Coordinates of C-alpha atoms (C1' of nucleotides) in Angstrom, one line a residue:
Chain A
M1 CA -8.6 -107.9 -245.6
P2 CA -12.0 -108.9 -246.6
R3 CA -13.0 -108.9 -250.1
A4 CA -15.4 -106.3 -251.2
R5 CA -19.1 -107.4 -251.5
Q6 CA -19.3 -106.8 -255.1
S7 CA -22.9 -107.4 -255.4
E8 CA -23.3 -104.3 -253.3
V9 CA -21.9 -102.3 -256.1
A10 CA -23.9 -103.8 -258.8
V11 CA -27.3 -103.5 -256.8
L12 CA -26.6 -100.0 -255.7
G13 CA -25.4 -99.0 -259.1
A14 CA -28.7 -100.4 -260.6
L15 CA -30.7 -98.4 -258.2
S16 CA -28.7 -95.3 -259.1
V17 CA -30.0 -95.2 -262.5
A18 CA -33.7 -95.7 -261.6
P19 CA -35.9 -97.1 -258.7
M20 CA -36.5 -100.9 -259.1
T21 CA -37.8 -104.0 -257.4
G22 CA -35.3 -106.8 -256.6
Y23 CA -36.8 -108.7 -259.6
A24 CA -36.4 -105.8 -261.9
I25 CA -32.8 -105.4 -260.7
R26 CA -32.0 -108.9 -261.7
E27 CA -33.7 -108.5 -265.1
A28 CA -31.8 -105.3 -265.8
I29 CA -28.4 -106.9 -264.8
R30 CA -29.2 -110.0 -266.9
D31 CA -30.2 -108.0 -270.0
V32 CA -27.9 -105.0 -269.9
L33 CA -24.9 -105.9 -267.9
G34 CA -25.1 -109.6 -268.8
H35 CA -22.1 -109.8 -270.9
F36 CA -19.9 -108.7 -268.0
W37 CA -21.9 -109.2 -264.8
S38 CA -24.2 -111.5 -263.2
E39 CA -26.4 -111.6 -260.0
S40 CA -28.6 -114.3 -258.6
F41 CA -31.6 -113.7 -256.4
G42 CA -30.0 -115.4 -253.5
Q43 CA -27.4 -112.5 -253.6
I44 CA -29.8 -109.7 -254.6
Y45 CA -32.4 -109.9 -251.8
P46 CA -30.0 -110.2 -248.8
T47 CA -28.0 -107.3 -250.3
L48 CA -31.2 -105.2 -250.7
A49 CA -32.1 -105.9 -247.0
A50 CA -28.5 -104.9 -245.8
L51 CA -28.6 -101.7 -247.9
E52 CA -31.9 -100.8 -246.5
K53 CA -30.8 -101.4 -242.9
D54 CA -27.8 -99.1 -243.6
G55 CA -30.1 -96.4 -245.0
L56 CA -28.4 -96.5 -248.4
I57 CA -31.7 -97.3 -250.2
E58 CA -35.4 -97.0 -249.0
R59 CA -38.7 -98.4 -250.2
T60 CA -40.8 -96.0 -252.4
E61 CA -44.5 -95.7 -251.9
G62 CA -46.7 -97.6 -254.4
G63 CA -45.2 -97.0 -257.9
T64 CA -47.0 -100.1 -259.4
A65 CA -49.6 -101.8 -257.3
K66 CA -47.8 -104.9 -257.1
A67 CA -44.6 -104.2 -255.2
S68 CA -42.7 -101.1 -253.8
P69 CA -39.5 -100.4 -255.7
Y70 CA -36.3 -99.5 -253.8
A71 CA -34.7 -96.1 -254.4
I72 CA -31.3 -94.9 -253.7
T73 CA -30.9 -92.3 -251.0
A74 CA -28.3 -89.5 -250.8
A75 CA -26.2 -91.5 -248.5
G76 CA -26.3 -94.3 -250.8
E77 CA -25.2 -92.4 -253.8
S78 CA -22.2 -91.1 -251.9
H79 CA -21.5 -94.5 -250.6
L80 CA -21.7 -95.9 -254.2
R81 CA -19.2 -93.2 -255.4
E82 CA -16.8 -94.4 -252.7
L83 CA -17.3 -98.0 -253.8
L84 CA -16.6 -97.2 -257.5
A85 CA -13.5 -95.1 -256.6
Q86 CA -12.0 -98.3 -254.9
P87 CA -9.5 -100.3 -256.8
I88 CA -10.9 -103.0 -259.0
Q89 CA -11.5 -106.5 -257.6
R90 CA -10.1 -108.9 -260.1
T91 CA -11.5 -112.4 -260.0
P92 CA -8.8 -115.1 -260.6
P93 CA -9.2 -116.3 -264.1
R94 CA -10.6 -119.7 -264.8
D95 CA -11.4 -120.3 -268.4
G96 CA -12.5 -123.9 -269.0
L97 CA -12.2 -123.6 -272.8
M98 CA -8.6 -122.5 -272.6
L99 CA -7.9 -125.4 -270.2
R100 CA -9.3 -127.9 -272.8
L101 CA -7.2 -126.5 -275.7
F102 CA -4.2 -126.3 -273.6
F103 CA -4.5 -129.9 -272.9
G104 CA -5.8 -130.6 -276.4
R105 CA -3.2 -133.3 -277.1
M106 CA -5.3 -135.6 -274.7
T107 CA -8.3 -135.3 -276.7
G108 CA -7.2 -134.6 -280.3
T109 CA -7.8 -132.0 -282.8
D110 CA -11.6 -132.9 -283.5
R111 CA -12.5 -132.0 -279.8
C112 CA -10.7 -128.7 -280.3
R113 CA -12.3 -128.0 -283.7
T114 CA -15.8 -128.4 -282.1
L115 CA -14.8 -126.1 -279.2
L116 CA -13.5 -123.4 -281.6
E117 CA -16.6 -123.7 -283.8
E118 CA -18.8 -123.1 -280.7
V119 CA -16.7 -120.1 -279.9
L120 CA -17.3 -118.8 -283.3
S121 CA -21.2 -119.2 -283.3
E122 CA -21.5 -117.9 -279.9
A123 CA -19.2 -114.8 -280.7
R124 CA -21.4 -114.1 -283.8
Q125 CA -24.4 -114.2 -281.7
R126 CA -22.9 -111.9 -279.2
L127 CA -22.2 -109.3 -281.8
A128 CA -25.9 -109.5 -283.2
M129 CA -26.8 -109.1 -279.4
F130 CA -24.7 -106.0 -279.0
A131 CA -26.1 -104.4 -282.1
A132 CA -29.6 -104.8 -280.5
L133 CA -28.4 -103.3 -277.2
R134 CA -26.8 -100.4 -278.8
A135 CA -30.1 -99.5 -280.5
E136 CA -31.9 -100.1 -277.4
I137 CA -29.5 -97.7 -275.5
A138 CA -29.7 -95.1 -278.2
G139 CA -33.4 -95.2 -278.2
E140 CA -34.1 -94.5 -274.4
E141 CA -33.7 -90.8 -274.1
Q142 CA -34.4 -90.6 -270.5
Y143 CA -31.0 -92.0 -269.9
A144 CA -29.1 -89.8 -272.3
Q145 CA -26.6 -89.0 -269.4
D146 CA -25.6 -92.5 -269.0
A147 CA -25.7 -93.8 -272.5
P148 CA -22.1 -92.7 -273.5
Y149 CA -20.8 -94.7 -270.5
W150 CA -23.0 -97.7 -271.2
L151 CA -21.8 -97.7 -274.9
L152 CA -18.3 -98.0 -273.5
T153 CA -19.1 -101.4 -272.1
V154 CA -20.9 -102.4 -275.2
S155 CA -17.9 -101.6 -277.3
A156 CA -15.7 -103.6 -275.2
G157 CA -17.9 -106.5 -275.8
E158 CA -17.9 -106.0 -279.5
H159 CA -14.0 -105.7 -279.5
T160 CA -13.8 -109.0 -277.6
A161 CA -16.3 -110.8 -279.7
R162 CA -14.6 -109.8 -283.0
A163 CA -11.2 -110.8 -281.5
S164 CA -12.7 -114.1 -280.6
I165 CA -13.9 -114.5 -284.2
A166 CA -10.5 -113.7 -285.6
W167 CA -8.6 -116.0 -283.2
A168 CA -11.0 -118.9 -283.7
E169 CA -10.9 -118.7 -287.4
E170 CA -7.0 -118.4 -287.3
S171 CA -7.0 -121.5 -284.7
L172 CA -9.2 -123.6 -286.9
A173 CA -6.8 -123.0 -289.8
A174 CA -3.9 -123.9 -287.4
L175 CA -5.6 -127.2 -286.5
E176 CA -6.0 -128.1 -290.0
A177 CA -2.4 -127.4 -290.7
M178 CA -1.5 -129.7 -287.9
E179 CA -3.5 -132.5 -289.1
G180 CA -1.5 -132.5 -292.2
K181 CA 1.7 -133.4 -290.4
P182 CA 0.9 -135.1 -287.1
Chain B
M1 CA -26.0 -131.6 -260.0
P2 CA -22.8 -130.7 -258.3
R3 CA -20.4 -128.4 -260.1
A4 CA -17.3 -130.1 -261.4
R5 CA -14.2 -129.7 -259.4
Q6 CA -12.3 -127.8 -261.9
S7 CA -9.1 -127.8 -260.0
E8 CA -9.1 -131.5 -260.6
V9 CA -8.8 -130.9 -264.4
A10 CA -5.9 -128.4 -264.0
V11 CA -3.9 -130.5 -261.6
L12 CA -4.4 -133.7 -263.5
G13 CA -3.6 -131.9 -266.8
A14 CA -0.5 -130.5 -265.4
L15 CA 0.7 -134.0 -264.5
S16 CA -0.1 -135.2 -267.9
V17 CA 2.6 -133.1 -269.3
A18 CA 5.2 -134.2 -266.8
P19 CA 5.7 -135.6 -263.1
M20 CA 5.8 -132.7 -260.7
T21 CA 5.5 -131.8 -257.0
G22 CA 2.7 -129.8 -255.9
Y23 CA 4.9 -126.7 -255.6
A24 CA 6.1 -127.1 -259.2
I25 CA 2.4 -127.5 -260.4
R26 CA 1.7 -124.2 -258.8
E27 CA 4.5 -122.5 -260.6
A28 CA 3.6 -124.0 -263.8
I29 CA 0.1 -123.0 -263.6
R30 CA 1.1 -119.4 -262.7
D31 CA 3.7 -119.0 -265.2
V32 CA 2.2 -120.8 -268.3
L33 CA -1.6 -120.9 -267.6
G34 CA -1.5 -117.7 -265.6
H35 CA -3.4 -115.7 -268.2
F36 CA -6.4 -117.9 -268.2
W37 CA -6.2 -120.1 -265.1
S38 CA -5.1 -119.8 -261.4
E39 CA -4.8 -122.2 -258.5
S40 CA -3.9 -121.8 -254.8
F41 CA -2.0 -124.1 -252.6
G42 CA -5.1 -124.6 -250.5
Q43 CA -6.7 -126.1 -253.4
I44 CA -3.8 -128.0 -255.0
Y45 CA -2.8 -130.1 -252.1
P46 CA -6.2 -131.5 -251.0
T47 CA -6.8 -132.2 -254.8
L48 CA -3.5 -134.1 -255.1
A49 CA -4.5 -136.2 -252.0
A50 CA -7.8 -136.9 -253.5
L51 CA -6.4 -137.9 -256.8
E52 CA -3.8 -140.2 -255.2
K53 CA -6.6 -141.9 -253.1
D54 CA -8.3 -142.8 -256.3
G55 CA -5.3 -144.1 -258.0
L56 CA -5.4 -141.5 -260.8
I57 CA -1.7 -140.3 -259.7
E58 CA 1.0 -141.8 -257.8
R59 CA 4.2 -140.6 -256.1
T60 CA 7.4 -141.4 -258.0
E61 CA 10.6 -142.5 -256.3
G62 CA 13.1 -140.1 -255.4
G63 CA 13.6 -137.8 -258.4
T64 CA 15.3 -134.9 -256.5
A65 CA 16.5 -135.6 -253.1
K66 CA 14.0 -133.0 -251.6
A67 CA 10.7 -134.5 -252.5
S68 CA 8.9 -137.0 -254.6
P69 CA 7.0 -135.7 -257.5
Y70 CA 3.5 -137.0 -258.5
A71 CA 3.0 -138.9 -261.8
I72 CA -0.2 -139.4 -263.7
T73 CA -1.2 -143.2 -263.9
A74 CA -2.9 -144.9 -266.9
A75 CA -6.3 -144.6 -264.9
G76 CA -5.5 -140.8 -264.5
E77 CA -5.1 -140.3 -268.1
S78 CA -8.2 -141.8 -269.2
H79 CA -10.1 -140.0 -266.4
L80 CA -8.6 -136.7 -267.6
R81 CA -9.7 -137.3 -271.1
E82 CA -13.1 -137.9 -269.9
L83 CA -13.1 -134.6 -267.9
L84 CA -11.8 -132.7 -270.8
A85 CA -14.6 -134.1 -273.0
Q86 CA -17.3 -132.7 -270.6
P87 CA -19.1 -129.5 -271.4
I88 CA -17.1 -126.4 -270.4
Q89 CA -18.1 -125.0 -266.9
R90 CA -18.4 -121.4 -267.6
T91 CA -18.0 -119.1 -264.4
P92 CA -20.5 -116.3 -264.5
P93 CA -18.9 -113.1 -265.5
R94 CA -18.0 -110.3 -262.9
D95 CA -15.8 -107.8 -264.4
G96 CA -15.2 -104.9 -262.0
L97 CA -13.7 -102.6 -264.6
M98 CA -16.7 -102.8 -266.7
L99 CA -19.1 -102.1 -263.7
R100 CA -17.1 -99.0 -263.1
L101 CA -17.3 -97.7 -266.5
F102 CA -20.9 -98.6 -267.0
F103 CA -21.7 -96.4 -263.7
G104 CA -19.0 -93.8 -264.9
R105 CA -21.6 -90.9 -264.6
M106 CA -21.3 -91.4 -260.8
T107 CA -17.5 -90.8 -260.8
G108 CA -16.9 -88.6 -263.9
T109 CA -14.8 -88.9 -266.8
D110 CA -11.5 -88.5 -265.0
R111 CA -11.9 -91.7 -263.1
C112 CA -12.7 -93.6 -266.4
R113 CA -9.7 -92.1 -268.2
T114 CA -7.5 -93.4 -265.3
L115 CA -9.1 -97.0 -265.6
L116 CA -8.6 -97.0 -269.4
E117 CA -5.0 -95.9 -269.1
E118 CA -4.4 -98.7 -266.8
V119 CA -6.1 -101.2 -269.2
L120 CA -3.8 -99.9 -271.8
S121 CA -0.6 -100.2 -270.0
E122 CA -1.6 -103.7 -268.7
A123 CA -2.5 -105.0 -272.1
R124 CA 0.9 -103.8 -273.5
Q125 CA 2.7 -105.7 -270.8
R126 CA 0.5 -108.7 -271.5
L127 CA 1.6 -108.6 -275.0
A128 CA 5.3 -108.4 -274.2
M129 CA 4.8 -111.5 -271.8
F130 CA 3.0 -113.4 -274.5
A131 CA 6.0 -112.8 -276.8
A132 CA 8.4 -114.2 -274.1
L133 CA 6.1 -117.1 -273.5
R134 CA 5.9 -118.0 -277.2
A135 CA 9.7 -118.1 -277.3
E136 CA 9.9 -120.2 -274.3
I137 CA 7.4 -122.8 -275.6
A138 CA 9.2 -122.9 -279.0
G139 CA 12.3 -123.5 -277.2
E140 CA 11.4 -126.4 -275.2
E141 CA 11.8 -129.3 -277.7
Q142 CA 10.8 -132.1 -275.4
Y143 CA 7.2 -130.6 -275.4
A144 CA 6.9 -130.5 -279.3
Q145 CA 3.7 -132.6 -279.2
D146 CA 2.0 -130.1 -276.9
A147 CA 3.5 -126.8 -278.4
P148 CA 0.7 -126.3 -281.0
Y149 CA -2.0 -126.5 -278.4
W150 CA -0.2 -124.3 -276.0
L151 CA 0.3 -121.8 -278.7
L152 CA -3.4 -121.7 -279.3
T153 CA -4.1 -120.3 -275.8
V154 CA -1.0 -117.8 -276.3
S155 CA -2.7 -116.6 -279.4
A156 CA -5.9 -116.1 -277.7
G157 CA -4.3 -114.0 -275.0
E158 CA -2.8 -111.8 -277.7
H159 CA -5.8 -111.3 -279.5
T160 CA -7.6 -110.4 -276.5
A161 CA -4.8 -107.9 -275.4
R162 CA -4.8 -106.4 -278.8
A163 CA -8.7 -106.0 -278.7
S164 CA -8.2 -104.3 -275.2
I165 CA -5.7 -101.9 -276.6
A166 CA -7.8 -100.9 -279.6
W167 CA -11.0 -100.6 -277.4
A168 CA -9.2 -98.6 -274.8
E169 CA -7.6 -96.1 -277.3
E170 CA -11.1 -95.7 -279.0
S171 CA -12.8 -95.2 -275.6
L172 CA -10.2 -92.5 -274.3
A173 CA -11.0 -90.7 -277.6
A174 CA -14.7 -91.1 -276.8
L175 CA -14.1 -89.5 -273.5
E176 CA -12.5 -86.6 -274.7
A177 CA -15.2 -86.0 -277.1
M178 CA -17.9 -86.2 -274.2
E179 CA -15.9 -83.6 -272.3
G180 CA -16.2 -81.2 -275.1
K181 CA -19.9 -81.2 -274.8
P182 CA -21.0 -82.3 -271.2
Chain C
dG1 C1' 24.6 -119.4 -238.3
dC2 C1' 21.1 -117.5 -241.1
dC3 C1' 17.9 -116.5 -244.6
dC4 C1' 15.6 -117.6 -248.6
dG5 C1' 13.3 -120.8 -251.7
dC6 C1' 11.3 -125.3 -252.0
dA7 C1' 7.7 -128.0 -250.1
dT8 C1' 3.4 -129.6 -247.7
dG9 C1' -0.1 -129.0 -245.6
dT10 C1' -4.7 -127.4 -242.8
dA11 C1' -8.4 -124.4 -240.7
dA12 C1' -11.4 -120.7 -241.1
dC13 C1' -13.9 -117.9 -243.7
dT14 C1' -16.9 -116.2 -247.5
dG15 C1' -18.9 -114.8 -251.6
dG16 C1' -21.9 -116.8 -254.4
dT17 C1' -25.0 -120.4 -256.5
dT18 C1' -28.7 -123.8 -256.6
dA19 C1' -32.9 -125.2 -255.2
dC20 C1' -36.8 -124.9 -252.6
dA21 C1' -40.9 -122.5 -251.0
dT22 C1' -44.6 -119.2 -251.3
dG23 C1' -47.8 -115.9 -252.8
dA24 C1' -49.9 -111.9 -255.5
dT25 C1' -51.2 -110.1 -260.2
dT26 C1' -52.3 -110.4 -264.7
dG27 C1' -53.8 -112.1 -269.0
dT28 C1' -56.6 -115.8 -271.5
Chain D
dA1 C1' -60.3 -121.3 -263.6
dC2 C1' -55.8 -121.6 -264.6
dA3 C1' -51.3 -120.6 -266.4
dA4 C1' -47.6 -117.5 -266.7
dT5 C1' -45.1 -113.9 -264.9
dC6 C1' -43.9 -110.9 -261.1
dA7 C1' -42.1 -110.9 -256.4
dT8 C1' -39.6 -112.2 -252.2
dG9 C1' -37.2 -114.7 -249.7
dT10 C1' -34.3 -118.7 -247.3
dA11 C1' -31.4 -122.7 -246.4
dA12 C1' -28.0 -125.7 -247.9
dC13 C1' -23.9 -126.2 -250.0
dC14 C1' -19.6 -125.5 -252.3
dA15 C1' -15.5 -124.2 -254.6
dG16 C1' -12.0 -121.7 -253.9
dT17 C1' -9.1 -118.1 -251.1
dT18 C1' -6.5 -116.3 -247.2
dA19 C1' -3.7 -116.9 -243.6
dC20 C1' -1.4 -119.7 -240.6
dA21 C1' 2.0 -123.4 -239.3
dT22 C1' 5.9 -126.1 -240.2
dG23 C1' 10.3 -128.1 -241.8
dC24 C1' 14.2 -129.2 -244.9
dG25 C1' 18.1 -128.1 -247.9
dG26 C1' 21.4 -125.1 -250.0
dG27 C1' 23.9 -120.9 -250.6
dC28 C1' 26.1 -116.8 -248.3

DNA sequence: GCCCGCATGTAACTGGTTACATGATTGT
DNA sequence: ACAATCATGTAACCAGTTACATGCGGGC
């Protein structure tokens, strides 16, 4: 039972929105899916080659002078639909932050406080980023069909970020209470 | 710049709480750290062998008749402290659920609704699990020193689960609104 | 006597990252 | 001219998973 090549879904999905070069795919994934997905060049280009070989995508003529973007084919679209219908591939969780808090007794409350303050500031940054992303998505009218789905994922990010903030603040208070009676 | 062997931290950390066999380590990780960490046997045993070779852990005599648990040494404790002090190793995000929602236009609102309902029921199960875990941690008085740190991670899980629930409910409503005017 | 849970390992595989190498355009 | 960005690739490595193999002890 081989694990599904998840990169295939992401790359094919990106091309289902608009034709793009490999480079542009990476940028799109970093900027728009960045908060829940990542792809490296070393994964994108081999995937593109494999997809083209299977006739799921094809190079388009010209476009910009520089390079020829890939476009998804009809076969590619139906393949993507199949992939998206498959059960979700959950990656086993490995959260280094939680590990450090769990074994916090070894390092003390100070280290934990530092970690939690990092969580706080990062979550706040993420919230600002999501606000910008929301505006950007609402602005691009050519993707009006996709926008409602995209906003679902942005909303997920916002909920998670707000939860992180609430949790971190609560935990910082708990740490302070701990220090009172060690 | 080789990536840190994260399994080392988890295994060494587990042994910093109490001496255990490899099998018990795996159970402990699955049952207590399960919501933010995972280890497989194929990772635990080689890690144990390497740690023993470096004198960071050692086999204890007897214990139960069946097998000899490993115990952390003084060197192991100081090594663990170093590892925990190192910057967090963040694994690049790859959330298959979000990917499916983002490209939801390809599969339609029905598929998205199914996914969100799964999120809802799983999050509710997780909340129940966390309540049980909380009780278990509070019950074991020999780990009173560790308990406050452990509860930090449980609380994180609870906040995340509640955020998932709120988000999923909101998103289900948004999907219904979308179907009104497609 | 047999099955299940405890216990320990190992070999093969693989998805994915990092780092390196290279070249064409475009702006300054 | 030259730097930065766009663009495409590949080779090496690696952590971690899956699957397989094995054996002991205790309960039924």
